[in-house]
PDB file of C-alpha atoms and ligand atoms in Angstrom:
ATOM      1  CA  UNK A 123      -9.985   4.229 -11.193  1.00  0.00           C
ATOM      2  CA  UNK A 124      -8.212   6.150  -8.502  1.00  0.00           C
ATOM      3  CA  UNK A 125      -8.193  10.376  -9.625  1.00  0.00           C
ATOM      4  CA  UNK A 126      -5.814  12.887  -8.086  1.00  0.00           C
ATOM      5  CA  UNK A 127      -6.453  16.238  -9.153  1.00  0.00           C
ATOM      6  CA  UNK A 128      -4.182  19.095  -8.178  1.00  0.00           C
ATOM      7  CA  UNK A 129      -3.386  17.491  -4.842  1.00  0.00           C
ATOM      8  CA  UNK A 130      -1.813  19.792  -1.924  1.00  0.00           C
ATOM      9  CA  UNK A 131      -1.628  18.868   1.354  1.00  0.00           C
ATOM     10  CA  UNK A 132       0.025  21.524   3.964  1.00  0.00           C
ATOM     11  CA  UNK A 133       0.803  20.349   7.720  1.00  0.00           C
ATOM     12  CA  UNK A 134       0.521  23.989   9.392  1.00  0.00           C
ATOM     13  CA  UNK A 135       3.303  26.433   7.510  1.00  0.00           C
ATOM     14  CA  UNK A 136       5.081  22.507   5.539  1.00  0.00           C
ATOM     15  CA  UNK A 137       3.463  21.996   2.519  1.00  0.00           C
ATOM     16  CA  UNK A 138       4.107  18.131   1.497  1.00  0.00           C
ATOM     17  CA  UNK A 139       2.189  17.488  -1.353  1.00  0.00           C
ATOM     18  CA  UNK A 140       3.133  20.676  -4.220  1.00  0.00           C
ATOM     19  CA  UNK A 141       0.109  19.401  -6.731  1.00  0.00           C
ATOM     20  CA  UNK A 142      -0.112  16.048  -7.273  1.00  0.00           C
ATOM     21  CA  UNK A 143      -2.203  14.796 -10.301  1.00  0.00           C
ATOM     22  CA  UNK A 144      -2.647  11.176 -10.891  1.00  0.00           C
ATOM     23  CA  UNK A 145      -4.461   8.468 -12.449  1.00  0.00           C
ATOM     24  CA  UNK A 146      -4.163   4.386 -11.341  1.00  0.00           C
ATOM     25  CA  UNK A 147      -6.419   2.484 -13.455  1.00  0.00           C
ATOM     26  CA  UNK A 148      -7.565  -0.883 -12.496  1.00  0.00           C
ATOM     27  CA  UNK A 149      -5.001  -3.513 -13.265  1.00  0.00           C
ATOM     28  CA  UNK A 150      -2.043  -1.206 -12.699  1.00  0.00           C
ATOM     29  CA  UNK A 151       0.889  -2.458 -10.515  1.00  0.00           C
ATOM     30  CA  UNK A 152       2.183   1.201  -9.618  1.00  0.00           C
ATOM     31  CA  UNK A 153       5.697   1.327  -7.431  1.00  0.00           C
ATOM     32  CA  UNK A 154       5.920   4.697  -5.849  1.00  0.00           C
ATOM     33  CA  UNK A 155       9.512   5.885  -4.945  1.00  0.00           C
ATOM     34  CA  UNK A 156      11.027   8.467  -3.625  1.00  0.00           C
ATOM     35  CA  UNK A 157      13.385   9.945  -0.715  1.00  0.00           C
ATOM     36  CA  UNK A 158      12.399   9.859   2.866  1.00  0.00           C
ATOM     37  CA  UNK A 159      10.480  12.635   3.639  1.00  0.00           C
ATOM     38  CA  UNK A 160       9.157  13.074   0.284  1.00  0.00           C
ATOM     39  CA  UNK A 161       5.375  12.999   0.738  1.00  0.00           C
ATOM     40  CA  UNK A 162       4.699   9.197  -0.105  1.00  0.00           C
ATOM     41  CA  UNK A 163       3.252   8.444   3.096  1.00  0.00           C
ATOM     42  CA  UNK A 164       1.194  11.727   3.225  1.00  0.00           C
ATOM     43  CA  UNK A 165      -0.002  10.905  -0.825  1.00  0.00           C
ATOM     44  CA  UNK A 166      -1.378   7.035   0.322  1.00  0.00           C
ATOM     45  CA  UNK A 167      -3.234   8.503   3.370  1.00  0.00           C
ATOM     46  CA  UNK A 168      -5.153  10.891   1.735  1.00  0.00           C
ATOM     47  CA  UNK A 169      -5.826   8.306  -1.166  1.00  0.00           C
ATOM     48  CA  UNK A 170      -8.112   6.485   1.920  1.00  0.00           C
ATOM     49  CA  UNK A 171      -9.173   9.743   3.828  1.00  0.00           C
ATOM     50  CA  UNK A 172      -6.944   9.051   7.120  1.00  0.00           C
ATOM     51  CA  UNK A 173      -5.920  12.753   6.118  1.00  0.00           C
ATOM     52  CA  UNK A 174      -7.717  15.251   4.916  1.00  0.00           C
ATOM     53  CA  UNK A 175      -7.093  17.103   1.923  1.00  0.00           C
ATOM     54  CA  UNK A 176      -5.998  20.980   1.891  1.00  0.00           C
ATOM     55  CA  UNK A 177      -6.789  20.892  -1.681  1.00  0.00           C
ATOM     56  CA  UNK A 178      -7.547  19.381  -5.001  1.00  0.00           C
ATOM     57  CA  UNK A 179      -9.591  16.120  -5.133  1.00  0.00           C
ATOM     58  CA  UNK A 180      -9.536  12.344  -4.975  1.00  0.00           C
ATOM     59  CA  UNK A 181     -12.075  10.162  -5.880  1.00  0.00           C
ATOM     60  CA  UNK A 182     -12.032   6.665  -5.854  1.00  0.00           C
ATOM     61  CA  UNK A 183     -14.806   4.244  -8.407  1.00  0.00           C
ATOM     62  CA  UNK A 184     -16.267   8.019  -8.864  1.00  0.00           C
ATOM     63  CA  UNK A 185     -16.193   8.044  -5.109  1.00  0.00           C
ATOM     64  CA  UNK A 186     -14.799  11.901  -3.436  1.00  0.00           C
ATOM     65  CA  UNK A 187     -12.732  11.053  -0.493  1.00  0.00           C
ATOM     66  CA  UNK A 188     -13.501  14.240   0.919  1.00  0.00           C
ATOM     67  CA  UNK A 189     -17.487  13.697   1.137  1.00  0.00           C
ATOM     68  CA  UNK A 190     -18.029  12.094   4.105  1.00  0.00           C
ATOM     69  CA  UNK A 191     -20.918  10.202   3.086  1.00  0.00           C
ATOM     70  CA  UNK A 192     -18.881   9.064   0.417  1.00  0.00           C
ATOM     71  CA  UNK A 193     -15.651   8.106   2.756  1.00  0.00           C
ATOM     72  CA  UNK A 194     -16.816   4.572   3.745  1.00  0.00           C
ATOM     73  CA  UNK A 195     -17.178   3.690   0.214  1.00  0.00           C
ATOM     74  CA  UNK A 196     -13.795   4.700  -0.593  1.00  0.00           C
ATOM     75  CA  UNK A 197     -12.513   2.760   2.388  1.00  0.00           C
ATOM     76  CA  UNK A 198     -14.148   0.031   1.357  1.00  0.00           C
ATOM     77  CA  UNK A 199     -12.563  -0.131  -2.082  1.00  0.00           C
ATOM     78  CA  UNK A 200      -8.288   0.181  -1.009  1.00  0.00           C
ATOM     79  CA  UNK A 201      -7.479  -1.425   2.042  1.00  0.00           C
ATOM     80  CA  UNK A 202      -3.858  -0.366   3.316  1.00  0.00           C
ATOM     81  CA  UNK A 203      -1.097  -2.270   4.788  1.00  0.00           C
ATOM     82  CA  UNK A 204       1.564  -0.075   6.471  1.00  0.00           C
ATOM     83  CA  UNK A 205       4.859  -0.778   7.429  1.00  0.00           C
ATOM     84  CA  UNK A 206       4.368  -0.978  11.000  1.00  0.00           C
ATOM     85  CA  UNK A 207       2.171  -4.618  11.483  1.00  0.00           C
ATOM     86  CA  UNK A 208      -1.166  -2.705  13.354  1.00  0.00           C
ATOM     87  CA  UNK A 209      -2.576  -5.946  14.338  1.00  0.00           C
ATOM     88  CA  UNK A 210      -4.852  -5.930  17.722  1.00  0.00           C
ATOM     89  CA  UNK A 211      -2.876  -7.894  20.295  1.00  0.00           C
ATOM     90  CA  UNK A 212      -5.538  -9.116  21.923  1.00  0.00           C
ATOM     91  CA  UNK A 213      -7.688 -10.841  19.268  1.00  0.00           C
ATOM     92  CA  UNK A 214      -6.526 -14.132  17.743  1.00  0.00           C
ATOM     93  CA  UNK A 215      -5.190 -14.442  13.921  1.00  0.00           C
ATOM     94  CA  UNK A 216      -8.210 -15.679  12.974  1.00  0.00           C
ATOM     95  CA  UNK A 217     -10.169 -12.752  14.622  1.00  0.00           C
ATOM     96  CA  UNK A 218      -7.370 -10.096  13.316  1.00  0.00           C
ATOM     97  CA  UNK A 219      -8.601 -10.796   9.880  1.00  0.00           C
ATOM     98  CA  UNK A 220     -12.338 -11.670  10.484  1.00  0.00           C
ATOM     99  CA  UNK A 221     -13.258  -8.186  12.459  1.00  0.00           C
ATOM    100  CA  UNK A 222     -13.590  -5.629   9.326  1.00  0.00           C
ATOM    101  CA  UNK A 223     -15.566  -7.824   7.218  1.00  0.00           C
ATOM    102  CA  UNK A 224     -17.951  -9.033  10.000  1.00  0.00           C
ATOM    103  CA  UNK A 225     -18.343  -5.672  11.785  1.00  0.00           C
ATOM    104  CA  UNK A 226     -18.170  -3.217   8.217  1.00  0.00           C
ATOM    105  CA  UNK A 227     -19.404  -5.387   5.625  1.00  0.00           C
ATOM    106  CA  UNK A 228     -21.355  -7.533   7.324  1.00  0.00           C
ATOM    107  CA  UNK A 229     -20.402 -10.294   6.298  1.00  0.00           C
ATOM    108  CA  UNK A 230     -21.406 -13.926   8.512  1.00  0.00           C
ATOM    109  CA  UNK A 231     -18.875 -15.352  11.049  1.00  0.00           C
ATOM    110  CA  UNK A 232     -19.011 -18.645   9.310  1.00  0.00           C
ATOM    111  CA  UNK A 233     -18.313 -17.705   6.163  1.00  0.00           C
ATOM    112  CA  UNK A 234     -15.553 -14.830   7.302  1.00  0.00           C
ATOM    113  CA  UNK A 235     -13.928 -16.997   9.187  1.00  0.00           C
ATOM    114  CA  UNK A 236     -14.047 -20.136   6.076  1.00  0.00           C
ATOM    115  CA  UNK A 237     -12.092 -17.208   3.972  1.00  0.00           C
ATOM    116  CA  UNK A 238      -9.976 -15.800   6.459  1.00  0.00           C
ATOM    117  CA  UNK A 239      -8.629 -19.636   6.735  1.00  0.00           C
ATOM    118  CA  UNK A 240      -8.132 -20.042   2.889  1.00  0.00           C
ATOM    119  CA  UNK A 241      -6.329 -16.439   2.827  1.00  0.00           C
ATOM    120  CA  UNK A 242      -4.209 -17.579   5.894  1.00  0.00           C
ATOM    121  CA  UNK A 243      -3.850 -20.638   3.602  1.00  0.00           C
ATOM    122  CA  UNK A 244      -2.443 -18.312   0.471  1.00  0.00           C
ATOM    123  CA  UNK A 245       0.591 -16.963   2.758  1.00  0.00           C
ATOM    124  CA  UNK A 246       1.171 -20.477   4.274  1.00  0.00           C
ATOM    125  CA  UNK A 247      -0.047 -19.446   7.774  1.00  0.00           C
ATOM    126  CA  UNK A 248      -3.182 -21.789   8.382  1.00  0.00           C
ATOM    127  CA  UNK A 249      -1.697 -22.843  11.511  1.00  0.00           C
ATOM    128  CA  UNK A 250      -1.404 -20.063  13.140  1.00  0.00           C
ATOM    129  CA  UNK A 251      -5.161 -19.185  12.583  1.00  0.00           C
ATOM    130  CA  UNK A 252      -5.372 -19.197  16.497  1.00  0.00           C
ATOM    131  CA  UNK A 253      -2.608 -17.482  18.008  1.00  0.00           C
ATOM    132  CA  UNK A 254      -1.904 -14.262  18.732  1.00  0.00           C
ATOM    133  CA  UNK A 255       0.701 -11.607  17.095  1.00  0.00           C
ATOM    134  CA  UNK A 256       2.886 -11.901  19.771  1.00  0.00           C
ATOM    135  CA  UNK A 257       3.448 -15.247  19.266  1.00  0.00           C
ATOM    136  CA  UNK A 258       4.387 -14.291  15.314  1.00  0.00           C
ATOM    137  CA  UNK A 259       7.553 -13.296  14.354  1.00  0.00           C
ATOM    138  CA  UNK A 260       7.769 -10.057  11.905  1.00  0.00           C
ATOM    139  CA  UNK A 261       7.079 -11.242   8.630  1.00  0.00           C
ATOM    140  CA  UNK A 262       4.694 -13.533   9.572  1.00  0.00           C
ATOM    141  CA  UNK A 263       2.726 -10.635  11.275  1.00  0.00           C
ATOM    142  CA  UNK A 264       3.305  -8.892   7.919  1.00  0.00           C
ATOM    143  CA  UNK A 265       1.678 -11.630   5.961  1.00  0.00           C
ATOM    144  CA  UNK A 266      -1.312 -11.419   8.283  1.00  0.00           C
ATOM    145  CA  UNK A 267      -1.270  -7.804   7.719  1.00  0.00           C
ATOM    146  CA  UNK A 268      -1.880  -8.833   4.414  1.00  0.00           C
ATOM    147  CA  UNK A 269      -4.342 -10.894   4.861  1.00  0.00           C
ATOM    148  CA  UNK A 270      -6.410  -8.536   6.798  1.00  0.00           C
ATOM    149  CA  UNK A 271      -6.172  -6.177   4.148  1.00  0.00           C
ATOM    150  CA  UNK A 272      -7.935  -8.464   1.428  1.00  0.00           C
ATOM    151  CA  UNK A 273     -10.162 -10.145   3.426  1.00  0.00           C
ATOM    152  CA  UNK A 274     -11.846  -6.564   2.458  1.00  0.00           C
ATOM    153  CA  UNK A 275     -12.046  -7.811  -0.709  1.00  0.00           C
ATOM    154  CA  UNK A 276     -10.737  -4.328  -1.946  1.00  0.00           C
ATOM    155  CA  UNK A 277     -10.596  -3.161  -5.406  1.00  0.00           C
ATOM    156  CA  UNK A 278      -7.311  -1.536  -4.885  1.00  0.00           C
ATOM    157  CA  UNK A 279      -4.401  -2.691  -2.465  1.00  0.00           C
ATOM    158  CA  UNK A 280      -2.213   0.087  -0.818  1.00  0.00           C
ATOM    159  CA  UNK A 281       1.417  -0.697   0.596  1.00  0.00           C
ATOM    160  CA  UNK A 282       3.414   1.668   2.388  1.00  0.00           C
ATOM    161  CA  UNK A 283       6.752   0.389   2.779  1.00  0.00           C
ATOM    162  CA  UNK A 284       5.492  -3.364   4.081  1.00  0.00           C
ATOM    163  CA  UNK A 285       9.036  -4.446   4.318  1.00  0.00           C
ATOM    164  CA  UNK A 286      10.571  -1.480   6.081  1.00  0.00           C
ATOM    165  CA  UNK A 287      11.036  -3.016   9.476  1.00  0.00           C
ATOM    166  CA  UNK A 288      11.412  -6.541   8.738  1.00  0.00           C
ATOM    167  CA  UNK A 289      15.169  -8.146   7.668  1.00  0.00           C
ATOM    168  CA  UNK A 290      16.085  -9.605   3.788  1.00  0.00           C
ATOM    169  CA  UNK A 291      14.791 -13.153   5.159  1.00  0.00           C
ATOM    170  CA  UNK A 292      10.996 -12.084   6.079  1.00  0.00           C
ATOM    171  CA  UNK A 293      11.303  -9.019   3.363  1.00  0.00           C
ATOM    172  CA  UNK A 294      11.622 -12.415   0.893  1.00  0.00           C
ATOM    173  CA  UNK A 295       8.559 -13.694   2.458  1.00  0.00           C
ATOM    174  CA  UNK A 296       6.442 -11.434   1.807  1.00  0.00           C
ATOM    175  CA  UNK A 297       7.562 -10.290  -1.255  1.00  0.00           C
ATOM    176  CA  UNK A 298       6.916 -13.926  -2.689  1.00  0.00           C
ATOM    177  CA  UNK A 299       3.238 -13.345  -1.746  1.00  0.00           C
ATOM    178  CA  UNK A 300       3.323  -9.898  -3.146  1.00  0.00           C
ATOM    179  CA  UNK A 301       4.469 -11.104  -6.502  1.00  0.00           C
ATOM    180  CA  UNK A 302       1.654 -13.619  -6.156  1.00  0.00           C
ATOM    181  CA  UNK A 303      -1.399 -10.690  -5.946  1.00  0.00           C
ATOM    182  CA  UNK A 304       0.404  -9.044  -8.658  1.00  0.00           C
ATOM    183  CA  UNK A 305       0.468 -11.823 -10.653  1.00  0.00           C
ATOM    184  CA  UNK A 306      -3.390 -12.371 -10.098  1.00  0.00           C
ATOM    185  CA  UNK A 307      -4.191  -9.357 -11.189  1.00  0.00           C
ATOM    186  CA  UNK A 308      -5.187  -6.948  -8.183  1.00  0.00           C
ATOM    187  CA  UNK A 309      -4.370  -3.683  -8.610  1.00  0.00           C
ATOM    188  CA  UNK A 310      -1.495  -2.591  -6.312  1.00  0.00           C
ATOM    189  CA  UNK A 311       0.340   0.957  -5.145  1.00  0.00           C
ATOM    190  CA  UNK A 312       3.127   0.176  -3.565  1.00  0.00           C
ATOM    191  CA  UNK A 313       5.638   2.485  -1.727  1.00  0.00           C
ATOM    192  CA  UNK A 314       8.822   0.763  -1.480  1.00  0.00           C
ATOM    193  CA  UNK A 315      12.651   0.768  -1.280  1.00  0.00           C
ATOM    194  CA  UNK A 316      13.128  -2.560  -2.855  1.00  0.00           C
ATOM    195  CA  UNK A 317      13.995  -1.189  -6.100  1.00  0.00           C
ATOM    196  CA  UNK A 318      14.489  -4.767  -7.861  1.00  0.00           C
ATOM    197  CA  UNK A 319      11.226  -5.850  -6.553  1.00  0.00           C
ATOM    198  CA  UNK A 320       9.878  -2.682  -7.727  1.00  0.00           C
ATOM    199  CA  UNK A 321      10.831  -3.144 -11.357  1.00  0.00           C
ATOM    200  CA  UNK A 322      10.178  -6.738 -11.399  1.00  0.00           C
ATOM    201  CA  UNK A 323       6.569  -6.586 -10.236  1.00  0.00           C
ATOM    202  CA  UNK A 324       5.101  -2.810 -11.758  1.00  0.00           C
ATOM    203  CA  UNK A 325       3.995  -2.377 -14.615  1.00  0.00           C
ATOM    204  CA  UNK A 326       4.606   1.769 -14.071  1.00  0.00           C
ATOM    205  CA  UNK A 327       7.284   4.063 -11.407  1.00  0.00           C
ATOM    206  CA  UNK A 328       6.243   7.393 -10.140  1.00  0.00           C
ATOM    207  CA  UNK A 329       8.809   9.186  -8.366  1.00  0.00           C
ATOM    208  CA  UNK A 330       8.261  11.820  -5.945  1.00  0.00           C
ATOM    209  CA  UNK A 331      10.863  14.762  -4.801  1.00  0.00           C
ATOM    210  CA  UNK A 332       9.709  17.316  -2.368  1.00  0.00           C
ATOM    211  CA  UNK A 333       6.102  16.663  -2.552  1.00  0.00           C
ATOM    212  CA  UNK A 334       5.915  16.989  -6.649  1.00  0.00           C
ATOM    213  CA  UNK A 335       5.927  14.052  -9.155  1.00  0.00           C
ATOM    214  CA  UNK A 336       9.188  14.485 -10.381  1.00  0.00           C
ATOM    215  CA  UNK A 337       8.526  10.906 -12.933  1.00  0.00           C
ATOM    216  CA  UNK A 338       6.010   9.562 -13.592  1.00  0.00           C
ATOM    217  CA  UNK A 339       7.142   6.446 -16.490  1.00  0.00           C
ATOM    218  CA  UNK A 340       6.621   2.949 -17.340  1.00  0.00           C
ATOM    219  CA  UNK A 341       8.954   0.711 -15.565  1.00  0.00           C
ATOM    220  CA  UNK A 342      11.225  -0.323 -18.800  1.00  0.00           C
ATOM    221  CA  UNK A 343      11.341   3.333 -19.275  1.00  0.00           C
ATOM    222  CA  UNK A 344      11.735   4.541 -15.777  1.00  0.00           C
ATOM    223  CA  UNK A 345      15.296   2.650 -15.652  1.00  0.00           C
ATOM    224  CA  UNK A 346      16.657   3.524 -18.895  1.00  0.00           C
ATOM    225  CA  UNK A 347      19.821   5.988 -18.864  1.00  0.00           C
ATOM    226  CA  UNK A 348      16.934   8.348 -21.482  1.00  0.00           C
ATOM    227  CA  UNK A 349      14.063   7.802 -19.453  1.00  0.00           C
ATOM    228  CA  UNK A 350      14.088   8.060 -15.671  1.00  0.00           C
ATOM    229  CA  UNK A 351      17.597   8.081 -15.592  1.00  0.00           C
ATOM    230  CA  UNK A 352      18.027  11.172 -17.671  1.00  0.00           C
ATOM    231  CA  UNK A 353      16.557  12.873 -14.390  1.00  0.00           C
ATOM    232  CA  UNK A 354      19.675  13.935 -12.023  1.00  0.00           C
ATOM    233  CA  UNK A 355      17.339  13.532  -9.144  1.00  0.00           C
ATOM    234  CA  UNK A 356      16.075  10.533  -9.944  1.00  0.00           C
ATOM    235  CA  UNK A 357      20.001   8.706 -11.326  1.00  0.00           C
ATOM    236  CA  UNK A 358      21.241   9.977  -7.791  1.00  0.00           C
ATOM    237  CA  UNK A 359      18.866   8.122  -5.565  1.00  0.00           C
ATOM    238  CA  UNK A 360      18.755   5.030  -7.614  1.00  0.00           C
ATOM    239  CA  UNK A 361      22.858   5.021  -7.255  1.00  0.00           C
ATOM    240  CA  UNK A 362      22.514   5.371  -3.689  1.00  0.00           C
ATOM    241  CA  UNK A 363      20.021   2.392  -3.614  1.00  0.00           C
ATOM    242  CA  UNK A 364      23.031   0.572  -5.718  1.00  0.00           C
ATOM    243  CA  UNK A 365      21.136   0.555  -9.236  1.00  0.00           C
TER     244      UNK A 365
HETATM  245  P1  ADP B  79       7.691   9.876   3.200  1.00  0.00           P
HETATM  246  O1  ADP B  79       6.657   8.832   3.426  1.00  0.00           O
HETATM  247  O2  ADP B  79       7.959  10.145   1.755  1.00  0.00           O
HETATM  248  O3  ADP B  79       8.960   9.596   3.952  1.00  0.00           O
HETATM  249  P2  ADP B  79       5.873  11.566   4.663  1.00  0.00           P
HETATM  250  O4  ADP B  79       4.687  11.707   3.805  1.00  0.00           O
HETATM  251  O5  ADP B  79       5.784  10.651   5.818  1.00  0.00           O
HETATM  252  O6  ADP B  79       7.146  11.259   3.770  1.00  0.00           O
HETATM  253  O7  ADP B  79       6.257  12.994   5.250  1.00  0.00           O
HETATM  254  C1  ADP B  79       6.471  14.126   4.440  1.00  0.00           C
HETATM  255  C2  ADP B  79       6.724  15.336   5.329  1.00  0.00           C
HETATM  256  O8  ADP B  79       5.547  15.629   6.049  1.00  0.00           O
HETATM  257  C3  ADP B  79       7.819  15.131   6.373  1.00  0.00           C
HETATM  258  O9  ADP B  79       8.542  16.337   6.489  1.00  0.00           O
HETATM  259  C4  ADP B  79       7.041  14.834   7.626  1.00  0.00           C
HETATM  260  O10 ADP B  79       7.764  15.228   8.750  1.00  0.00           O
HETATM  261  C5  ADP B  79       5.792  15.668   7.447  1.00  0.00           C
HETATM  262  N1  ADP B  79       4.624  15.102   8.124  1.00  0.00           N
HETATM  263  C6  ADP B  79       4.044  13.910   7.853  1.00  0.00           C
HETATM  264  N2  ADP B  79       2.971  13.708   8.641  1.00  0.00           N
HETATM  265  C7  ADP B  79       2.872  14.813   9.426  1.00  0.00           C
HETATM  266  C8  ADP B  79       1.957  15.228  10.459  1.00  0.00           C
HETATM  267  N3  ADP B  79       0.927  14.445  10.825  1.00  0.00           N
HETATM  268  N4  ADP B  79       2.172  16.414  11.042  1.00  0.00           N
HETATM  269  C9  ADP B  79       3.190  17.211  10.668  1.00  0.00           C
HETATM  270  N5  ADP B  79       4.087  16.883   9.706  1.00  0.00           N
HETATM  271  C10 ADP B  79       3.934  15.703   9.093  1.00  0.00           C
HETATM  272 MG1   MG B  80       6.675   7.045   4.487  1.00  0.00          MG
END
């Protein structure tokens, strides 16, 4: 289970995050929207420590993001994709996705490298095991991106806008093998601005405005004209993104 309690999060005089408190249980398929600039971004790093928290707590499995000792643990349980593909240039497919679990969990070469092929496999990239991202166009480094990410074997899978940069064509690609985790039952928190793929695949919506939870619904719920809807804020933005 994933706790936020009272979140704030200030970047000198900008506060971002106005008290965020949340709960993800395991299972959950959890679509986070919200206008640019909102604090999405700022809410998924401090979920995995790559910010620190001004105040309020996270914990993770019972794990407190903010306890160092505790950090790696939390790590270790969501692995992030963001929306800009950070694969290392100079290290292979293969050795893209094999690197974290050899070198943080410890797991052998052999047998990282026997699962990074049958993820590769998942998102219909085994033959591009040994090439490098350059040589992949932008979905396809995406899907790697992916891979990398549960080759972690993490409890929970973060997404910040995955799609952002890539165009409908590759967005369709990895959707497809979005849909697929979903549909196997990892538990997912997902910032997007692929509203239809949001409502198809979570099971809840939270919507953020100016660094507050403005919704916070089931998805069924989240669309209806008494539900989400019923918000101004919230009707205004899903207009704009031609709901
Ligand atoms: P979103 O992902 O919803 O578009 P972000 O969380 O990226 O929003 O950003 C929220 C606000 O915080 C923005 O005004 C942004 O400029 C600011 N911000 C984000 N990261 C930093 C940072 N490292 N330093 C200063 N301001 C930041
Ligand atoms: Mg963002």
């Amino acid at each position: 289970m994933i706790e936020i309690k009272n979140l704030h999060k200030s970047f000198g005089d900008l506060e971002v995050l106005k008290g965020i408190d949340l709960t993800i249980t395991p299972g959950e398929i959890v679509s986070i929207l919200g206008g640019s600039g909102s604090g999405k971004s700022t809410m998924m790093r401090c979920i995995n420590g790559l910010e620190g928290l001004s105040s309020g707590s996270i914990s993770v499995d019972g794990f407190d993001v903010s306890n160092k000792k505790e950090l790696q643990a939390v790590r270790k349980k969501c692995s992030m994709v963001f929306q800009q593909f950070d694969l290392y240039p100079h290290l292979s497919v293969l050795d893209n996705i094999t690197l974290a679990p050899i070198n943080v969990l410890g797991e052998n070469k052999v047998d990282a490298k026997e699962r990074a092929r049958a993820l590769l496999m998942s998102v219909e990239l085994d033959d591009k095991a040994n090439v490098y991202p350059a040589q992949l166009s932008g979905g396809q480094k995406q899907r790697v991106g992916i891979c990398r990410a549960l080759a972690m074997y993490p409890d929970y899978l973060l997404l910040d806008e995955v799609t952002s940069s890539l165009d409908p064509e590759m967005t369709a690609e990895v959707l497809v093998i979005l849909k697929k985790l979903a549909a196997e039952g990892i538990t997912m928190i997902s910032v997007t601005h692929e509203i239809e793929f949001a409502r198809e695949i979570s099971n809840r919506i939270i919507f953020l405005d100016e660094g507050v939870i403005l919704s916070d619904l089931p998805t069924e719920q989240f669309f209806s004209k008494d539900g989400g809807k019923a918000e101004p804020r919230i009707a205004k933005f899903l207009s704009k993104m031609g709901e």
